[in-house]
Coordinates of C-alpha atoms in Angstrom, one line a residue:
M278 CA -8.1 5.7 -3.3
F279 CA -10.4 8.3 -2.5
V280 CA -11.1 9.7 -5.3
L281 CA -11.1 6.7 -6.8
C282 CA -13.5 5.6 -4.2
C283 CA -16.3 8.4 -5.6
R284 CA -15.3 8.0 -9.1
V285 CA -17.4 4.6 -8.8
I286 CA -20.6 5.4 -6.3
L287 CA -20.7 7.9 -8.5
Q288 CA -21.0 5.2 -11.6
G289 CA -21.7 2.5 -9.6
R290 CA -25.7 4.2 -10.1
C291 CA -25.8 2.9 -13.9
V292 CA -25.0 -1.0 -13.1
L293 CA -27.0 -4.0 -11.4
N294 CA -24.2 -6.6 -11.7
L295 CA -21.5 -6.4 -10.3
T296 CA -19.8 -9.1 -7.9
S297 CA -16.4 -9.4 -5.8
S298 CA -12.9 -11.6 -6.6
G299 CA -14.1 -14.3 -4.9
I300 CA -16.6 -15.2 -7.8
G301 CA -16.1 -16.4 -11.1
K302 CA -15.2 -14.4 -13.7
Q303 CA -17.9 -15.6 -16.1
L304 CA -20.1 -13.7 -13.3
V305 CA -18.8 -10.8 -13.5
T306 CA -20.3 -8.1 -16.1
R307 CA -18.5 -4.8 -15.2
K308 CA -15.0 -3.3 -17.5
L309 CA -14.1 -1.0 -15.3
I310 CA -9.9 -0.4 -17.4
A311 CA -10.1 1.3 -20.3
A312 CA -7.0 0.8 -22.6
S313 CA -6.2 0.7 -26.1
A314 CA -6.6 -2.3 -28.8
R315 CA -2.8 -2.2 -29.6
D316 CA -2.0 -3.6 -25.8
R317 CA -4.7 -6.7 -26.1
S318 CA -1.6 -8.9 -25.5
C319 CA -0.6 -7.2 -22.7
F320 CA -3.8 -8.1 -21.1
E321 CA -4.0 -12.2 -22.7
G322 CA -4.4 -14.2 -19.8
S323 CA -4.7 -11.9 -17.6
D324 CA -6.5 -11.8 -14.3
I325 CA -8.1 -9.2 -15.5
E326 CA -8.8 -9.0 -18.3
H327 CA -12.4 -9.5 -18.6
Q328 CA -12.3 -6.2 -16.7
V329 CA -11.3 -4.6 -19.4
V330 CA -12.6 -2.8 -22.2
F331 CA -10.5 -2.0 -25.9
L332 CA -10.7 0.8 -27.8
D333 CA -10.5 0.7 -31.4
A334 CA -6.5 1.4 -33.0
D335 CA -7.8 4.5 -34.6
G336 CA -9.1 5.4 -31.4
L337 CA -12.9 4.9 -31.8
P338 CA -14.7 3.2 -28.6
P339 CA -16.2 0.2 -29.3
V340 CA -19.9 -0.7 -31.1
T341 CA -21.3 -0.6 -27.1
L342 CA -19.8 0.7 -24.0
Q343 CA -22.6 -2.0 -22.1
N344 CA -21.3 -2.2 -17.8
A345 CA -17.9 -0.5 -18.9
F346 CA -17.4 2.0 -16.2
P347 CA -14.1 3.0 -16.4
L348 CA -12.6 4.2 -13.4
V349 CA -8.7 4.0 -14.8
A350 CA -6.9 4.4 -18.5
V351 CA -3.8 1.5 -19.1
A352 CA -1.5 1.7 -22.1
Y353 CA 2.1 0.7 -22.4
S354 CA 2.7 1.2 -26.0
D355 CA 3.4 5.0 -26.6
E356 CA 0.8 4.6 -29.7
G357 CA -2.1 2.8 -27.2
E358 CA -1.2 6.3 -24.9
V359 CA -2.6 8.0 -28.8
D360 CA -5.4 6.3 -28.8
L361 CA -6.8 6.5 -25.3
Q362 CA -7.1 10.0 -25.6
A363 CA -8.6 10.1 -28.8
G364 CA -10.9 7.4 -27.5
L365 CA -11.7 8.9 -24.2
A366 CA -12.1 12.7 -25.3
L367 CA -15.0 10.6 -27.9
L368 CA -16.2 9.3 -24.5
G369 CA -16.4 12.6 -22.9
S370 CA -18.2 14.9 -25.0
L371 CA -21.8 12.3 -23.7
G372 CA -21.6 13.8 -20.7
T373 CA -21.9 10.5 -19.0
V374 CA -19.0 9.7 -17.9
P375 CA -17.1 11.4 -16.1
A376 CA -13.1 12.3 -17.3
V377 CA -11.0 9.1 -17.0
P378 CA -7.2 9.5 -16.4
I379 CA -4.2 7.5 -17.6
R380 CA -1.4 5.7 -16.1
R381 CA 1.2 4.3 -18.8
L382 CA 2.7 1.3 -17.6
D383 CA 6.1 0.0 -18.3
P384 CA 5.7 -3.9 -20.3
A385 CA 8.8 -4.7 -18.3
N386 CA 7.4 -4.9 -15.3
R387 CA 3.6 -6.1 -16.0
P388 CA 3.7 -9.4 -13.8
E389 CA 4.1 -6.3 -10.9
S390 CA 0.9 -3.9 -12.8
L391 CA -1.9 -6.2 -12.8
P392 CA -2.0 -7.4 -9.2
L393 CA -2.3 -3.8 -8.5
L394 CA -4.8 -3.3 -11.1
Q395 CA -7.0 -6.4 -10.1
A396 CA -6.8 -5.1 -5.8
L397 CA -8.7 -1.4 -7.7
T398 CA -10.5 -3.6 -9.0
E399 CA -12.2 -5.8 -6.3
G400 CA -11.1 -4.9 -3.5
S401 CA -12.4 -2.2 -0.9
V402 CA -13.7 -0.4 -4.1
G403 CA -15.9 -2.6 -5.6
R404 CA -16.9 -3.1 -2.9
L405 CA -18.2 0.4 -2.0
A406 CA -19.9 0.3 -6.0
R407 CA -22.0 -2.6 -5.5
Y408 CA -23.2 -1.5 -2.4
S409 CA -24.5 1.5 -4.6
A410 CA -25.8 -0.6 -7.1
S411 CA -27.5 -2.4 -5.0
I412 CA -29.5 0.9 -3.5
T413 CA -30.4 2.4 -6.9
S414 CA -31.4 -1.4 -7.8
E415 CA -34.0 -1.4 -5.5
L416 CA -35.0 2.3 -6.0
A417 CA -35.6 1.7 -9.5
I418 CA -38.2 -2.1 -8.6
L419 CA -39.9 0.2 -6.3
R420 CA -40.0 2.8 -8.7
R421 CA -41.7 -0.1 -11.3
E422 CA -43.1 -0.9 -8.8
R423 CA -45.2 2.0 -8.3
E424 CA -46.3 3.0 -11.8
T425 CA -47.7 -0.5 -11.6
L426 CA -50.0 0.2 -8.9
L427 CA -51.1 3.3 -10.0
E428 CA -52.1 1.7 -13.5
N429 CA -54.6 -0.4 -11.2
Y430 CA -55.5 1.9 -9.0
R431 CA -56.7 3.8 -12.6
A432 CA -58.0 0.9 -13.8
L433 CA -60.1 -0.4 -10.3
E434 CA -61.1 2.9 -10.7
D435 CA -62.0 2.1 -14.2
A436 CA -63.9 -1.1 -13.3
F437 CA -66.4 0.4 -10.2
Q438 CA -67.4 3.8 -12.0
A439 CA -68.4 1.7 -14.6
R440 CA -70.6 -0.6 -11.7
N441 CA -71.8 2.4 -10.6
W442 CA -75.4 2.3 -9.0
E443 CA -75.6 5.5 -7.5
P444 CA -76.4 8.7 -8.9
V445 CA -74.0 10.6 -8.3
S446 CA -70.2 8.4 -6.2
E447 CA -68.5 9.6 -4.4
I448 CA -64.6 8.0 -5.4
F449 CA -61.7 10.0 -4.0
S450 CA -61.5 12.2 -1.1
H451 CA -59.3 14.2 1.8
D452 CA -61.0 14.5 5.4
P453 CA -60.8 18.0 6.6
Y454 CA -57.5 17.8 9.3
A455 CA -56.5 20.7 11.3
D456 CA -53.3 20.6 12.8
P457 CA -52.6 22.4 16.8
K458 CA -50.1 24.2 14.7
D459 CA -52.2 25.8 11.6
E460 CA -51.5 29.2 11.4
G461 CA -53.4 29.5 8.4
I462 CA -53.4 29.8 4.2
G463 CA -56.4 32.7 4.0
P464 CA -53.3 35.3 3.1
L465 CA -52.4 32.6 -0.4
L466 CA -55.6 32.8 -1.5
A467 CA -55.4 37.0 -1.0
A468 CA -52.2 37.2 -2.0
A469 CA -51.6 34.4 -4.6
F470 CA -53.3 31.1 -5.2
I471 CA -53.9 27.6 -3.8
E472 CA -53.7 24.8 -6.9
Q473 CA -55.1 20.6 -6.6
L474 CA -54.8 18.0 -8.2
L475 CA -57.2 15.7 -8.5
P476 CA -55.4 12.1 -8.8
V477 CA -57.9 10.9 -10.1
S478 CA -58.9 10.3 -14.1
S479 CA -61.6 13.2 -15.7
L480 CA -64.0 10.7 -17.3
G481 CA -66.8 10.3 -15.6
V482 CA -66.0 13.1 -13.0
A483 CA -68.7 15.8 -12.0
G484 CA -68.2 17.6 -9.5
F485 CA -66.3 18.5 -6.6
A486 CA -66.4 19.2 -3.1
L487 CA -64.8 21.9 -0.9
H488 CA -63.9 22.1 3.2
F489 CA -64.4 25.6 4.1
H490 CA -64.1 24.8 8.6
S491 CA -65.4 29.2 8.8
V492 CA -66.8 31.2 6.3
P493 CA -67.0 35.7 6.8
R494 CA -69.8 37.0 7.7
I495 CA -68.5 40.0 5.8
S496 CA -68.2 41.0 1.5
G497 CA -65.5 38.8 -0.2
E498 CA -65.5 36.2 -3.0
L499 CA -64.3 32.7 -3.8
V500 CA -63.1 32.5 -7.4
V501 CA -62.4 28.8 -8.8
A502 CA -61.0 27.1 -12.2
L503 CA -61.2 24.2 -12.9
S504 CA -59.0 22.9 -16.2
Y505 CA -56.8 20.4 -17.8
L506 CA -53.1 20.5 -16.9
E507 CA -51.4 18.9 -19.4
S508 CA -53.3 21.2 -21.9
G509 CA -53.8 23.6 -20.1
E510 CA -57.5 24.3 -20.9
G511 CA -60.3 25.6 -18.8
V512 CA -62.8 23.2 -18.0
A513 CA -65.4 25.6 -15.9
E514 CA -65.6 28.9 -13.0
W515 CA -66.9 29.8 -10.0
T516 CA -67.4 33.2 -8.4
V517 CA -68.6 32.5 -6.1
P518 CA -69.8 35.1 -3.2
Y519 CA -68.7 34.3 0.8
A520 CA -73.0 34.8 1.9
Q521 CA -73.8 31.6 -1.1
L522 CA -71.2 29.8 0.8
V523 CA -71.3 26.9 3.9
P524 CA -68.9 25.9 6.9
N525 CA -68.9 22.3 5.9
W526 CA -69.0 20.5 1.9
N527 CA -69.6 23.2 -0.7
F528 CA -70.4 20.5 -3.7
F529 CA -69.4 22.5 -6.7
S530 CA -71.4 21.1 -9.9
L531 CA -70.7 20.2 -13.9
P532 CA -73.4 20.8 -16.5
R533 CA -71.7 17.8 -17.7
A534 CA -69.3 15.4 -16.2
C535 CA -66.2 15.3 -18.0
G536 CA -65.5 12.9 -21.2
G537 CA -63.0 11.9 -23.6
A538 CA -59.9 10.5 -22.8
A539 CA -58.8 10.5 -18.5
R540 CA -56.7 13.4 -18.1
T541 CA -55.5 15.2 -14.8
L542 CA -58.1 18.3 -13.7
R543 CA -56.4 20.7 -11.6
L544 CA -58.3 23.1 -9.5
R545 CA -57.1 27.0 -9.2
I546 CA -58.5 28.9 -5.7
S547 CA -58.8 32.5 -5.2
A548 CA -60.2 34.9 -2.7
T549 CA -61.2 39.0 -2.7
G550 CA -61.7 40.8 0.7
P551 CA -60.0 41.5 3.9
E552 CA -61.2 38.4 5.4
T553 CA -61.0 34.5 3.5
V554 CA -62.5 31.7 4.1
G555 CA -61.4 28.9 6.7
L556 CA -59.7 26.8 3.7
S557 CA -59.8 22.8 5.5
L558 CA -56.6 21.7 4.4
G559 CA -56.2 17.5 4.5
Y560 CA -53.7 14.8 6.4
P561 CA -50.1 14.7 5.5
I562 CA -49.5 12.4 3.0
A563 CA -46.6 10.4 0.4
G564 CA -47.3 12.0 -2.1
E565 CA -45.9 15.7 -3.6
R566 CA -47.1 15.5 -6.4
Y567 CA -50.7 15.6 -4.9
S568 CA -50.3 17.8 -2.4
A569 CA -51.8 21.6 -2.7
R570 CA -49.0 23.8 -3.7
S571 CA -49.0 27.7 -4.3
E572 CA -46.6 30.6 -5.4
L573 CA -46.0 31.9 -1.8
P574 CA -44.2 29.0 -0.2
H575 CA -46.4 28.7 3.0
P576 CA -45.3 25.5 5.7
D577 CA -48.9 23.8 5.8
L578 CA -48.4 23.0 2.4
D579 CA -45.3 20.8 3.2
L580 CA -47.3 17.5 1.9
R581 CA -50.6 18.2 2.9
P582 CA -53.4 17.9 0.4
L583 CA -56.8 20.3 0.1
A584 CA -60.4 18.4 1.9
F585 CA -61.9 18.0 -1.0
K586 CA -64.0 15.6 -2.3
V587 CA -64.4 14.1 -6.5
F588 CA -68.1 12.8 -7.7
T589 CA -69.1 10.7 -10.8
G590 CA -71.8 10.3 -11.8
L591 CA -75.1 12.8 -13.1
P592 CA -74.0 16.3 -14.0
G593 CA -75.6 18.7 -11.8
V594 CA -77.3 16.4 -8.9
K595 CA -76.6 17.2 -5.5
P596 CA -74.8 14.3 -3.4
T597 CA -77.4 13.7 -0.4
R598 CA -74.0 13.6 2.0
T599 CA -73.4 17.5 1.4
P600 CA -75.9 20.8 2.2
N601 CA -74.7 22.9 -0.8
M602 CA -74.3 23.2 -4.1
I603 CA -73.0 26.1 -6.6
A604 CA -72.9 26.4 -10.3
P605 CA -70.3 27.5 -12.1
S606 CA -70.5 31.1 -13.2
S607 CA -68.4 30.3 -16.2
L608 CA -68.3 27.5 -18.8
L609 CA -64.0 27.5 -20.0
E610 CA -64.5 23.6 -22.3
G611 CA -62.3 25.5 -25.3
Q612 CA -60.2 28.4 -23.4
Y613 CA -57.2 28.7 -21.8
T614 CA -57.6 30.5 -19.7
V615 CA -54.1 32.1 -17.4
D616 CA -54.4 33.5 -14.1
Y617 CA -52.3 36.7 -12.8
R618 CA -51.9 38.9 -10.1
L619 CA -51.0 41.6 -9.9
A620 CA -46.7 41.9 -8.5
V621 CA -45.9 44.2 -6.4
A622 CA -43.0 45.8 -7.7
T623 CA -46.1 47.0 -10.5
L624 CA -48.2 48.2 -7.9
S625 CA -45.6 50.7 -6.1
Q626 CA -44.4 52.2 -10.2
I627 CA -48.1 53.5 -9.4
A628 CA -47.9 57.5 -10.5
D629 CA -50.8 60.6 -8.9
V630 CA -52.1 61.8 -12.4
S631 CA -55.6 63.2 -10.6
V632 CA -56.9 66.2 -12.5
T633 CA -58.4 68.5 -9.3
P634 CA -58.1 72.1 -8.3
I635 CA -57.3 72.0 -5.4
V636 CA -53.8 71.5 -4.4
P637 CA -53.6 68.3 -1.9
E638 CA -52.0 68.7 1.9
F639 CA -51.6 65.2 1.4
Q640 CA -51.0 62.7 -0.1
T641 CA -54.0 61.3 -2.5
V642 CA -52.2 58.9 -4.3
R643 CA -49.8 56.3 -2.5
F644 CA -49.0 52.1 -2.6
L645 CA -49.0 50.8 0.1
E646 CA -46.0 48.0 0.3
H647 CA -46.7 46.2 3.3
E648 CA -50.2 45.6 2.6
H649 CA -50.3 45.1 -1.1
A650 CA -52.8 47.9 -2.0
I651 CA -53.2 51.7 -2.8
V652 CA -54.2 53.7 -1.5
C653 CA -56.6 56.5 -3.6
H654 CA -58.0 60.0 -0.9
P655 CA -60.8 61.5 -2.9
L656 CA -60.7 65.7 -2.9
P657 CA -64.0 67.9 -2.1
S658 CA -64.1 68.3 -6.5
G659 CA -62.5 66.2 -9.2
I660 CA -60.5 63.3 -9.5
S661 CA -58.2 61.8 -7.3
A662 CA -55.7 59.0 -9.8
G663 CA -53.2 56.9 -9.6
A664 CA -51.5 55.3 -12.8
V665 CA -49.7 52.1 -13.0
S666 CA -48.1 52.0 -17.2
G667 CA -47.9 48.7 -18.9
A668 CA -50.4 46.6 -15.7
I669 CA -52.6 45.2 -18.7
E670 CA -50.8 42.6 -20.2
P671 CA -52.4 41.4 -23.7
G672 CA -55.4 38.7 -23.8
T673 CA -56.8 39.9 -20.2
I674 CA -60.8 39.6 -20.3
S675 CA -61.6 40.0 -17.0
F676 CA -60.1 41.7 -13.4
S677 CA -61.6 42.0 -9.9
V678 CA -60.4 43.9 -7.1
S679 CA -61.7 44.6 -3.7
A680 CA -62.2 48.3 -2.2
F681 CA -63.9 49.5 0.8
I682 CA -62.8 52.7 2.8
D683 CA -59.4 51.5 5.4
H684 CA -61.5 53.8 8.5
P685 CA -63.7 53.7 10.8
E686 CA -65.4 57.3 9.8
G687 CA -64.1 57.9 6.3
K688 CA -67.2 60.1 4.4
P689 CA -68.4 57.4 0.7
A690 CA -66.6 57.8 -2.7
A691 CA -66.8 56.6 -5.1
V692 CA -64.5 54.7 -7.2
S693 CA -64.7 53.4 -11.4
F694 CA -61.1 51.8 -13.2
L695 CA -59.8 53.0 -16.8
L696 CA -57.8 51.1 -19.4
A697 CA -56.2 52.9 -21.9
P698 CA -53.8 51.6 -24.9
A699 CA -50.1 52.0 -23.6
N700 CA -47.7 54.9 -22.6
S701 CA -50.5 56.5 -23.5
N702 CA -51.5 61.0 -21.8
A703 CA -52.6 59.2 -18.6
R704 CA -53.6 62.7 -16.9
S705 CA -55.6 63.4 -20.4
E706 CA -57.3 60.4 -20.1
V707 CA -58.5 61.2 -16.7
A708 CA -59.5 64.5 -17.8
E709 CA -61.9 63.2 -20.3
I710 CA -63.9 61.8 -17.6
A711 CA -64.4 65.1 -15.5
R712 CA -64.7 66.7 -18.8
K713 CA -67.7 65.0 -20.2
G714 CA -68.2 61.2 -18.7
T715 CA -66.7 59.1 -20.4
A716 CA -63.5 57.7 -22.1
R717 CA -61.7 58.2 -25.3
P718 CA -63.0 54.6 -27.7
S719 CA -59.8 53.5 -27.5
A720 CA -60.3 52.9 -23.7
F721 CA -62.4 51.0 -21.0
F722 CA -64.4 52.4 -18.3
S723 CA -66.0 50.6 -16.1
G724 CA -68.4 53.1 -14.5
W725 CA -68.6 54.1 -10.9
R726 CA -69.3 53.2 -7.6
E727 CA -70.3 53.3 -4.3
V728 CA -67.8 52.7 -1.7
S729 CA -67.9 53.2 2.2
S730 CA -66.3 52.0 5.1
S731 CA -69.4 49.4 6.4
E732 CA -68.0 46.6 3.9
V733 CA -65.9 45.7 1.5
V734 CA -66.9 46.3 -2.5
N735 CA -65.9 43.5 -4.8
I736 CA -65.8 44.7 -7.8
N737 CA -65.2 42.1 -11.7
I738 CA -65.0 43.7 -15.2
Q739 CA -65.6 41.5 -17.3
L740 CA -64.2 43.5 -21.3
D741 CA -66.1 42.4 -24.6
E742 CA -62.7 40.8 -26.2
P743 CA -59.8 40.2 -24.5
V744 CA -56.9 43.2 -24.7
R745 CA -55.0 43.3 -28.3
G746 CA -51.5 45.3 -26.2
P747 CA -50.8 46.2 -23.3
M748 CA -53.1 48.9 -21.3
D749 CA -52.9 51.4 -17.9
L750 CA -54.8 50.4 -15.6
M751 CA -55.8 53.4 -13.9
I752 CA -57.8 54.1 -10.5
L753 CA -59.6 56.7 -10.1
S754 CA -62.4 58.2 -6.8
R755 CA -64.0 61.4 -6.3
A756 CA -66.1 62.3 -3.2
V757 CA -70.4 61.9 -3.2
T758 CA -70.4 63.8 -0.2
D759 CA -69.9 67.2 0.7
S760 CA -66.7 65.7 2.9
V761 CA -64.6 63.8 2.7
D762 CA -62.6 63.2 6.1
F763 CA -61.0 60.0 6.9
S764 CA -62.2 59.1 3.0
W765 CA -58.6 56.1 2.9
L766 CA -60.3 54.7 -0.3
K767 CA -58.2 51.5 -0.1
V768 CA -58.0 49.3 -3.5
S769 CA -56.1 44.9 -2.7
G770 CA -56.3 42.2 -4.5
F771 CA -55.9 43.3 -8.4
R772 CA -57.1 39.3 -10.0
M773 CA -56.4 39.0 -13.8
V774 CA -57.8 36.0 -16.4
K775 CA -56.0 36.1 -19.9
Q776 CA -57.9 33.6 -22.1
F777 CA -57.0 31.8 -25.2
R778 CA -58.4 30.1 -28.4
E779 CA -55.1 28.0 -28.7
A780 CA -53.3 26.3 -26.4
A781 CA -51.0 28.7 -24.1
D782 CA -48.2 28.4 -21.8
V783 CA -50.9 28.1 -18.8
R784 CA -47.3 27.0 -15.8

């Protein structure tokens, strides 16, 4: 009986109309017993005839199975049992009806077996099924009402937008909210990215504002990308040095408002540097879809959105309530972008490919597991270099990193990056740089950049065209003074951007 009760509870989620034994047969719409058409005469005139679904004599199920959820199959003859075995096998192939047990009954004991079947289908088992069905019915009604409210909300939004007389008008906002238990989401910005869906139609959106409760004074950059969720097509990207941000609302403007079909806008935010901006979160919300999320789990992102505002109106016009306005660094119209970070497993495979006549007494190139960074200590002569095989994926158009000398007394050094075809001779590629100062035609050389311990240097490299195949990434360092004491050059925050002209999988 317990197994049958569980079967009814599971099956009850698909049924909306049930009755108890106290209601007339004309109101009973659920058929809980399966039988063969050959045994129809055994059920005719009984109190459970209205609860029986009959399978055809050739074993095929009936044309319609609406409101038929058999708990048990009953056969009064050998032929009827054979028909049930064939018909129930066909029902099982649908994958929507659990396996139904077949019970063989003696026609001579028909007067005793029929009341037992009636008690099974109309007793406590039926009450449990009706309770489960009522819950499912209420959930379905609530879902339909929620969808209706969302449609009405979008219609009202379009109506207000049409009557908007302000040059730039705020149409949606999440105010900042500081939870005493906040642990900070800065590490997420540096190690991955934070994604936020804007719960408004994209039609007419001319910009948005993000709130920062703190902005570091050291060097670093904030990277914000706006794209369409449905297609993955990019809209714009903002690469903003920390010096251009203010600890308040910062308005990110568009050169022209989003038009065309109403689509869902998605923000992806990341940052570089040893310290990241204090990106503010908003009040908790019930909609999981519109809460902030990241590749890495974080307790503060549990049903909390970012603090943001969405504006419509004239593009390029700053809202009066925002103290700062930032124009995009690049437009991505017609492009499909994918941001990715070099995985820890990939960085850990770095190999020392230094070209120097000096045999060092310590390891000059190594991976720092807990910091997801690479150390490349220069030597007085030659080039210290590390190679990560196959790190650059096809389609990559740009990459950015942060570099600094990780010691207060460290001497300055020069850093550069080299991209070479996959499986090439890495040491030979570095030797070409050491000998001629330039790379081979098949490789890309970023040039040298001086780094010191006083500030973090953000290095952004834009390729002329996306790479066509996987490439090896090499990190090079050399001395710029007579001394390399404590010159622990640390490179971290490897962010790559792939661009496509066709739709790509950007999930």
